[in-house]
Structures are given as structure tokens and as C-alpha cells.
């Protein structure tokens, strides 16, 4: 399979999410809007990152969106 070389290397979604969360805790909606990605894909990536212990879901009151943060930054 021949692939054309791309001008810039593609970065995985989890890497982009990690870069965003280094600055501050964000909701999945904020992350999806910033990265211009589907929210379902961002939600899935965040749950996978939570399973691996990379991110945590911040405590939040009922009826509000949960914020996510990197484990060491919370």
C-alpha cells in the first residue's frame, strides 16, 4: 500500500486531549469544540484514558457537565 507523505504528521486524539488538559480541566463538549471533533469520539477517548488512569473525572453537581483533568494536575 502506497501512501502519499503528508506535510505534517498526524497526532492521535488522546495526544491532542492531553495537550489541552495540561492547561486546565475541561468538559468533553469544550474539548470537542476546540479540536473540531465529534463529541462521541472525544467521550470515547476520555473513557479509555480514564480506564488507563491518565485522566480523572472531576466531582460535579448533578445536572452539570463533568470536567476532566490529567491525573497529576487535579
PDB file as gemmi writes it, atoms N, CA and C in Angstrom:
CRYST1    1.000    1.000    1.000  90.00  90.00  90.00 P 1                      
ATOM      1  N   UNK A   1       0.836  -1.168   0.000  1.00  0.00           N  
ATOM      2  CA  UNK A   1       0.000   0.000   0.000  1.00  0.00           C  
ATOM      3  C   UNK A   1       0.890   1.243   0.000  1.00  0.00           C  
ATOM      4  N   UNK A   2       0.714   2.081  -0.986  1.00  0.00           N  
ATOM      5  CA  UNK A   2       1.491   3.315  -1.074  1.00  0.00           C  
ATOM      6  C   UNK A   2       0.690   4.474  -0.512  1.00  0.00           C  
ATOM      7  N   UNK A   3       1.326   5.201   0.376  1.00  0.00           N  
ATOM      8  CA  UNK A   3       0.678   6.387   0.944  1.00  0.00           C  
ATOM      9  C   UNK A   3       1.486   7.611   0.573  1.00  0.00           C  
ATOM     10  N   UNK A   4       0.769   8.666   0.248  1.00  0.00           N  
ATOM     11  CA  UNK A   4       1.459   9.918  -0.036  1.00  0.00           C  
ATOM     12  C   UNK A   4       1.984  10.487   1.277  1.00  0.00           C  
ATOM     13  N   UNK A   5       3.182  11.013   1.272  1.00  0.00           N  
ATOM     14  CA  UNK A   5       3.678  11.631   2.508  1.00  0.00           C  
ATOM     15  C   UNK A   5       2.858  12.880   2.827  1.00  0.00           C  
ATOM     16  N   UNK A   6       2.423  12.982   4.052  1.00  0.00           N  
ATOM     17  CA  UNK A   6       1.637  14.160   4.435  1.00  0.00           C  
ATOM     18  C   UNK A   6       2.590  15.258   4.898  1.00  0.00           C  
ATOM     19  N   UNK A   7       2.191  16.504   4.692  1.00  0.00           N  
ATOM     20  CA  UNK A   7       3.077  17.597   5.087  1.00  0.00           C  
ATOM     21  C   UNK A   7       3.329  17.649   6.595  1.00  0.00           C  
ATOM     22  N   UNK A   8       2.353  17.251   7.401  1.00  0.00           N  
ATOM     23  CA  UNK A   8       2.587  17.187   8.847  1.00  0.00           C  
ATOM     24  C   UNK A   8       2.095  15.850   9.363  1.00  0.00           C  
ATOM     25  N   UNK A   9       2.761  15.393  10.384  1.00  0.00           N  
ATOM     26  CA  UNK A   9       2.448  14.084  10.954  1.00  0.00           C  
ATOM     27  C   UNK A   9       1.134  14.144  11.714  1.00  0.00           C  
ATOM     28  N   UNK A  10       0.295  13.146  11.539  1.00  0.00           N  
ATOM     29  CA  UNK A  10      -0.975  13.098  12.258  1.00  0.00           C  
ATOM     30  C   UNK A  10      -0.728  12.740  13.716  1.00  0.00           C  
ATOM     31  N   UNK A  11      -1.493  13.367  14.586  1.00  0.00           N  
ATOM     32  CA  UNK A  11      -1.365  13.137  16.019  1.00  0.00           C  
ATOM     33  C   UNK A  11      -2.655  12.484  16.487  1.00  0.00           C  
ATOM     34  N   UNK A  12      -2.535  11.504  17.373  1.00  0.00           N  
ATOM     35  CA  UNK A  12      -3.707  10.814  17.886  1.00  0.00           C  
ATOM     36  C   UNK A  12      -4.587  11.730  18.725  1.00  0.00           C  
ATOM     37  N   UNK A  13      -5.873  11.383  18.800  1.00  0.00           N  
ATOM     38  CA  UNK A  13      -6.832  12.181  19.556  1.00  0.00           C  
ATOM     39  C   UNK A  13      -6.440  12.274  21.024  1.00  0.00           C  
ATOM     40  N   UNK A  14      -5.958  11.164  21.588  1.00  0.00           N  
ATOM     41  CA  UNK A  14      -5.585  11.205  23.007  1.00  0.00           C  
ATOM     42  C   UNK A  14      -4.418  12.156  23.261  1.00  0.00           C  
ATOM     43  N   UNK A  15      -3.539  12.304  22.293  1.00  0.00           N  
ATOM     44  CA  UNK A  15      -2.413  13.235  22.439  1.00  0.00           C  
ATOM     45  C   UNK A  15      -2.928  14.674  22.419  1.00  0.00           C  
ATOM     46  N   UNK A  16      -3.867  14.957  21.512  1.00  0.00           N  
ATOM     47  CA  UNK A  16      -4.447  16.299  21.445  1.00  0.00           C  
ATOM     48  C   UNK A  16      -5.200  16.633  22.729  1.00  0.00           C  
ATOM     49  N   UNK A  17      -5.947  15.663  23.260  1.00  0.00           N  
ATOM     50  CA  UNK A  17      -6.691  15.867  24.505  1.00  0.00           C  
ATOM     51  C   UNK A  17      -5.724  16.129  25.656  1.00  0.00           C  
ATOM     52  N   UNK A  18      -4.647  15.355  25.726  1.00  0.00           N  
ATOM     53  CA  UNK A  18      -3.652  15.537  26.790  1.00  0.00           C  
ATOM     54  C   UNK A  18      -3.062  16.937  26.741  1.00  0.00           C  
ATOM     55  N   UNK A  19      -2.758  17.429  25.553  1.00  0.00           N  
ATOM     56  CA  UNK A  19      -2.194  18.779  25.415  1.00  0.00           C  
ATOM     57  C   UNK A  19      -3.166  19.835  25.937  1.00  0.00           C  
ATOM     58  N   UNK A  20      -4.451  19.671  25.615  1.00  0.00           N  
ATOM     59  CA  UNK A  20      -5.450  20.632  26.087  1.00  0.00           C  
ATOM     60  C   UNK A  20      -5.599  20.599  27.606  1.00  0.00           C  
ATOM     61  N   UNK A  21      -5.605  19.399  28.171  1.00  0.00           N  
ATOM     62  CA  UNK A  21      -5.843  19.259  29.605  1.00  0.00           C  
ATOM     63  C   UNK A  21      -4.632  19.647  30.451  1.00  0.00           C  
ATOM     64  N   UNK A  22      -3.487  19.886  29.835  1.00  0.00           N  
ATOM     65  CA  UNK A  22      -2.315  20.316  30.600  1.00  0.00           C  
ATOM     66  C   UNK A  22      -2.512  21.715  31.163  1.00  0.00           C  
ATOM     67  N   UNK A  23      -3.332  22.527  30.493  1.00  0.00           N  
ATOM     68  CA  UNK A  23      -3.554  23.900  30.942  1.00  0.00           C  
ATOM     69  C   UNK A  23      -4.618  23.983  32.027  1.00  0.00           C  
ATOM     70  N   UNK A  24      -5.752  23.285  31.828  1.00  0.00           N  
ATOM     71  CA  UNK A  24      -6.853  23.352  32.796  1.00  0.00           C  
ATOM     72  C   UNK A  24      -7.852  22.240  32.533  1.00  0.00           C  
ATOM     73  N   UNK A  25      -8.726  22.010  33.512  1.00  0.00           N  
ATOM     74  CA  UNK A  25      -9.775  20.999  33.369  1.00  0.00           C  
ATOM     75  C   UNK A  25     -10.829  21.509  32.385  1.00  0.00           C  
ATOM     76  N   UNK A  26     -11.324  20.619  31.530  1.00  0.00           N  
ATOM     77  CA  UNK A  26     -12.318  20.984  30.522  1.00  0.00           C  
ATOM     78  C   UNK A  26     -13.415  19.936  30.457  1.00  0.00           C  
ATOM     79  N   UNK A  27     -14.583  20.337  29.940  1.00  0.00           N  
ATOM     80  CA  UNK A  27     -15.652  19.369  29.696  1.00  0.00           C  
ATOM     81  C   UNK A  27     -15.411  18.719  28.335  1.00  0.00           C  
ATOM     82  N   UNK A  28     -16.061  17.588  28.116  1.00  0.00           N  
ATOM     83  CA  UNK A  28     -15.936  16.896  26.827  1.00  0.00           C  
ATOM     84  C   UNK A  28     -16.438  17.783  25.692  1.00  0.00           C  
ATOM     85  N   UNK A  29     -17.475  18.570  25.964  1.00  0.00           N  
ATOM     86  CA  UNK A  29     -18.015  19.473  24.935  1.00  0.00           C  
ATOM     87  C   UNK A  29     -16.975  20.527  24.558  1.00  0.00           C  
ATOM     88  N   UNK A  30     -16.306  21.089  25.557  1.00  0.00           N  
ATOM     89  CA  UNK A  30     -15.270  22.093  25.292  1.00  0.00           C  
ATOM     90  C   UNK A  30     -14.121  21.497  24.482  1.00  0.00           C  
ATOM     91  N   UNK A  31     -13.729  20.287  24.839  1.00  0.00           N  
ATOM     92  CA  UNK A  31     -12.636  19.617  24.125  1.00  0.00           C  
ATOM     93  C   UNK A  31     -13.032  19.363  22.676  1.00  0.00           C  
ATOM     94  N   UNK A  32     -14.247  18.843  22.463  1.00  0.00           N  
ATOM     95  CA  UNK A  32     -14.723  18.549  21.109  1.00  0.00           C  
ATOM     96  C   UNK A  32     -14.789  19.823  20.268  1.00  0.00           C  
ATOM     97  N   UNK A  33     -15.280  20.909  20.854  1.00  0.00           N  
ATOM     98  CA  UNK A  33     -15.386  22.170  20.117  1.00  0.00           C  
ATOM     99  C   UNK A  33     -14.006  22.725  19.772  1.00  0.00           C  
ATOM    100  N   UNK A  34     -13.082  22.660  20.710  1.00  0.00           N  
ATOM    101  CA  UNK A  34     -11.736  23.180  20.481  1.00  0.00           C  
ATOM    102  C   UNK A  34     -11.018  22.401  19.384  1.00  0.00           C  
ATOM    103  N   UNK A  35     -11.167  21.081  19.410  1.00  0.00           N  
ATOM    104  CA  UNK A  35     -10.474  20.237  18.433  1.00  0.00           C  
ATOM    105  C   UNK A  35     -11.268  20.043  17.143  1.00  0.00           C  
ATOM    106  N   UNK A  36     -12.508  20.563  17.115  1.00  0.00           N  
ATOM    107  CA  UNK A  36     -13.405  20.391  15.968  1.00  0.00           C  
ATOM    108  C   UNK A  36     -13.595  18.914  15.641  1.00  0.00           C  
ATOM    109  N   UNK A  37     -13.913  18.133  16.679  1.00  0.00           N  
ATOM    110  CA  UNK A  37     -14.145  16.690  16.547  1.00  0.00           C  
ATOM    111  C   UNK A  37     -15.554  16.372  17.028  1.00  0.00           C  
ATOM    112  N   UNK A  38     -16.033  15.177  16.701  1.00  0.00           N  
ATOM    113  CA  UNK A  38     -17.330  14.719  17.183  1.00  0.00           C  
ATOM    114  C   UNK A  38     -17.243  14.469  18.683  1.00  0.00           C  
ATOM    115  N   UNK A  39     -18.295  14.866  19.413  1.00  0.00           N  
ATOM    116  CA  UNK A  39     -18.280  14.683  20.860  1.00  0.00           C  
ATOM    117  C   UNK A  39     -18.235  13.210  21.239  1.00  0.00           C  
ATOM    118  N   UNK A  40     -18.888  12.350  20.458  1.00  0.00           N  
ATOM    119  CA  UNK A  40     -18.890  10.915  20.771  1.00  0.00           C  
ATOM    120  C   UNK A  40     -17.469  10.357  20.751  1.00  0.00           C  
ATOM    121  N   UNK A  41     -16.664  10.779  19.799  1.00  0.00           N  
ATOM    122  CA  UNK A  41     -15.281  10.321  19.729  1.00  0.00           C  
ATOM    123  C   UNK A  41     -14.452  10.813  20.899  1.00  0.00           C  
ATOM    124  N   UNK A  42     -14.694  12.054  21.303  1.00  0.00           N  
ATOM    125  CA  UNK A  42     -13.976  12.623  22.447  1.00  0.00           C  
ATOM    126  C   UNK A  42     -14.385  11.893  23.722  1.00  0.00           C  
ATOM    127  N   UNK A  43     -15.701  11.644  23.892  1.00  0.00           N  
ATOM    128  CA  UNK A  43     -16.186  10.909  25.069  1.00  0.00           C  
ATOM    129  C   UNK A  43     -15.534   9.534  25.154  1.00  0.00           C  
ATOM    130  N   UNK A  44     -15.474   8.853  24.024  1.00  0.00           N  
ATOM    131  CA  UNK A  44     -14.884   7.517  23.981  1.00  0.00           C  
ATOM    132  C   UNK A  44     -13.401   7.566  24.349  1.00  0.00           C  
ATOM    133  N   UNK A  45     -12.691   8.536  23.801  1.00  0.00           N  
ATOM    134  CA  UNK A  45     -11.263   8.677  24.104  1.00  0.00           C  
ATOM    135  C   UNK A  45     -11.049   8.985  25.584  1.00  0.00           C  
ATOM    136  N   UNK A  46     -11.890   9.861  26.156  1.00  0.00           N  
ATOM    137  CA  UNK A  46     -11.763  10.207  27.574  1.00  0.00           C  
ATOM    138  C   UNK A  46     -12.025   9.000  28.465  1.00  0.00           C  
ATOM    139  N   UNK A  47     -13.026   8.187  28.122  1.00  0.00           N  
ATOM    140  CA  UNK A  47     -13.304   6.993  28.929  1.00  0.00           C  
ATOM    141  C   UNK A  47     -12.140   6.011  28.861  1.00  0.00           C  
ATOM    142  N   UNK A  48     -11.546   5.858  27.691  1.00  0.00           N  
ATOM    143  CA  UNK A  48     -10.376   4.992  27.558  1.00  0.00           C  
ATOM    144  C   UNK A  48      -9.196   5.515  28.360  1.00  0.00           C  
ATOM    145  N   UNK A  49      -8.999   6.822  28.322  1.00  0.00           N  
ATOM    146  CA  UNK A  49      -7.916   7.432  29.091  1.00  0.00           C  
ATOM    147  C   UNK A  49      -8.178   7.304  30.589  1.00  0.00           C  
ATOM    148  N   UNK A  50      -9.450   7.363  30.986  1.00  0.00           N  
ATOM    149  CA  UNK A  50      -9.803   7.185  32.400  1.00  0.00           C  
ATOM    150  C   UNK A  50      -9.510   5.750  32.842  1.00  0.00           C  
ATOM    151  N   UNK A  51      -9.841   4.783  31.996  1.00  0.00           N  
ATOM    152  CA  UNK A  51      -9.563   3.371  32.312  1.00  0.00           C  
ATOM    153  C   UNK A  51      -8.072   3.133  32.506  1.00  0.00           C  
ATOM    154  N   UNK A  52      -7.260   3.790  31.697  1.00  0.00           N  
ATOM    155  CA  UNK A  52      -5.805   3.620  31.799  1.00  0.00           C  
ATOM    156  C   UNK A  52      -5.196   4.475  32.909  1.00  0.00           C  
ATOM    157  N   UNK A  53      -6.004   5.299  33.553  1.00  0.00           N  
ATOM    158  CA  UNK A  53      -5.516   6.114  34.660  1.00  0.00           C  
ATOM    159  C   UNK A  53      -4.836   7.402  34.241  1.00  0.00           C  
ATOM    160  N   UNK A  54      -5.030   7.834  33.006  1.00  0.00           N  
ATOM    161  CA  UNK A  54      -4.377   9.048  32.524  1.00  0.00           C  
ATOM    162  C   UNK A  54      -5.138  10.313  32.922  1.00  0.00           C  
ATOM    163  N   UNK A  55      -6.467  10.224  32.969  1.00  0.00           N  
ATOM    164  CA  UNK A  55      -7.299  11.372  33.329  1.00  0.00           C  
ATOM    165  C   UNK A  55      -8.280  10.977  34.421  1.00  0.00           C  
ATOM    166  N   UNK A  56      -8.819  11.994  35.091  1.00  0.00           N  
ATOM    167  CA  UNK A  56      -9.864  11.740  36.085  1.00  0.00           C  
ATOM    168  C   UNK A  56     -11.047  12.656  35.796  1.00  0.00           C  
ATOM    169  N   UNK A  57     -12.216  12.189  36.197  1.00  0.00           N  
ATOM    170  CA  UNK A  57     -13.424  12.992  36.080  1.00  0.00           C  
ATOM    171  C   UNK A  57     -13.578  13.763  37.387  1.00  0.00           C  
ATOM    172  N   UNK A  58     -13.637  15.077  37.299  1.00  0.00           N  
ATOM    173  CA  UNK A  58     -13.734  15.921  38.492  1.00  0.00           C  
ATOM    174  C   UNK A  58     -15.126  15.792  39.110  1.00  0.00           C  
ATOM    175  N   UNK A  59     -15.237  15.879  40.440  1.00  0.00           N  
ATOM    176  CA  UNK A  59     -16.560  15.858  41.078  1.00  0.00           C  
ATOM    177  C   UNK A  59     -17.392  17.049  40.582  1.00  0.00           C  
ATOM    178  N   UNK A  60     -18.677  16.802  40.325  1.00  0.00           N  
ATOM    179  CA  UNK A  60     -19.534  17.868  39.816  1.00  0.00           C  
ATOM    180  C   UNK A  60     -20.955  17.698  40.345  1.00  0.00           C  
ATOM    181  N   UNK A  61     -21.687  18.796  40.493  1.00  0.00           N  
ATOM    182  CA  UNK A  61     -23.068  18.701  40.965  1.00  0.00           C  
ATOM    183  C   UNK A  61     -23.962  18.086  39.887  1.00  0.00           C  
ATOM    184  N   UNK A  62     -25.042  17.426  40.293  1.00  0.00           N  
ATOM    185  CA  UNK A  62     -25.967  16.846  39.315  1.00  0.00           C  
ATOM    186  C   UNK A  62     -26.503  17.926  38.369  1.00  0.00           C  
ATOM    187  N   UNK A  63     -26.672  17.546  37.122  1.00  0.00           N  
ATOM    188  CA  UNK A  63     -27.209  18.469  36.128  1.00  0.00           C  
ATOM    189  C   UNK A  63     -26.167  19.342  35.456  1.00  0.00           C  
ATOM    190  N   UNK A  64     -24.896  19.148  35.777  1.00  0.00           N  
ATOM    191  CA  UNK A  64     -23.835  19.909  35.114  1.00  0.00           C  
ATOM    192  C   UNK A  64     -22.897  18.933  34.412  1.00  0.00           C  
ATOM    193  N   UNK A  65     -22.169  19.433  33.428  1.00  0.00           N  
ATOM    194  CA  UNK A  65     -21.232  18.594  32.693  1.00  0.00           C  
ATOM    195  C   UNK A  65     -19.986  18.349  33.535  1.00  0.00           C  
ATOM    196  N   UNK A  66     -19.506  17.123  33.500  1.00  0.00           N  
ATOM    197  CA  UNK A  66     -18.285  16.778  34.240  1.00  0.00           C  
ATOM    198  C   UNK A  66     -17.078  17.398  33.549  1.00  0.00           C  
ATOM    199  N   UNK A  67     -16.141  17.866  34.349  1.00  0.00           N  
ATOM    200  CA  UNK A  67     -14.872  18.344  33.809  1.00  0.00           C  
ATOM    201  C   UNK A  67     -13.851  17.234  33.971  1.00  0.00           C  
ATOM    202  N   UNK A  68     -12.941  17.174  33.022  1.00  0.00           N  
ATOM    203  CA  UNK A  68     -11.884  16.174  33.016  1.00  0.00           C  
ATOM    204  C   UNK A  68     -10.558  16.870  33.254  1.00  0.00           C  
ATOM    205  N   UNK A  69      -9.655  16.191  33.947  1.00  0.00           N  
ATOM    206  CA  UNK A  69      -8.322  16.738  34.212  1.00  0.00           C  
ATOM    207  C   UNK A  69      -7.299  15.612  34.130  1.00  0.00           C  
ATOM    208  N   UNK A  70      -6.062  15.972  33.853  1.00  0.00           N  
ATOM    209  CA  UNK A  70      -4.988  14.983  33.895  1.00  0.00           C  
ATOM    210  C   UNK A  70      -4.807  14.532  35.333  1.00  0.00           C  
ATOM    211  N   UNK A  71      -4.467  13.284  35.515  1.00  0.00           N  
ATOM    212  CA  UNK A  71      -4.377  12.728  36.871  1.00  0.00           C  
ATOM    213  C   UNK A  71      -3.442  13.543  37.767  1.00  0.00           C  
ATOM    214  N   UNK A  72      -2.293  13.922  37.313  1.00  0.00           N  
ATOM    215  CA  UNK A  72      -1.343  14.652  38.148  1.00  0.00           C  
ATOM    216  C   UNK A  72      -1.693  16.121  38.352  1.00  0.00           C  
ATOM    217  N   UNK A  73      -2.585  16.667  37.527  1.00  0.00           N  
ATOM    218  CA  UNK A  73      -2.904  18.096  37.581  1.00  0.00           C  
ATOM    219  C   UNK A  73      -4.138  18.397  38.419  1.00  0.00           C  
ATOM    220  N   UNK A  74      -4.864  17.378  38.876  1.00  0.00           N  
ATOM    221  CA  UNK A  74      -6.139  17.613  39.583  1.00  0.00           C  
ATOM    222  C   UNK A  74      -5.923  18.159  40.972  1.00  0.00           C  
TER     223      UNK A  74                                                      
END                                                                             
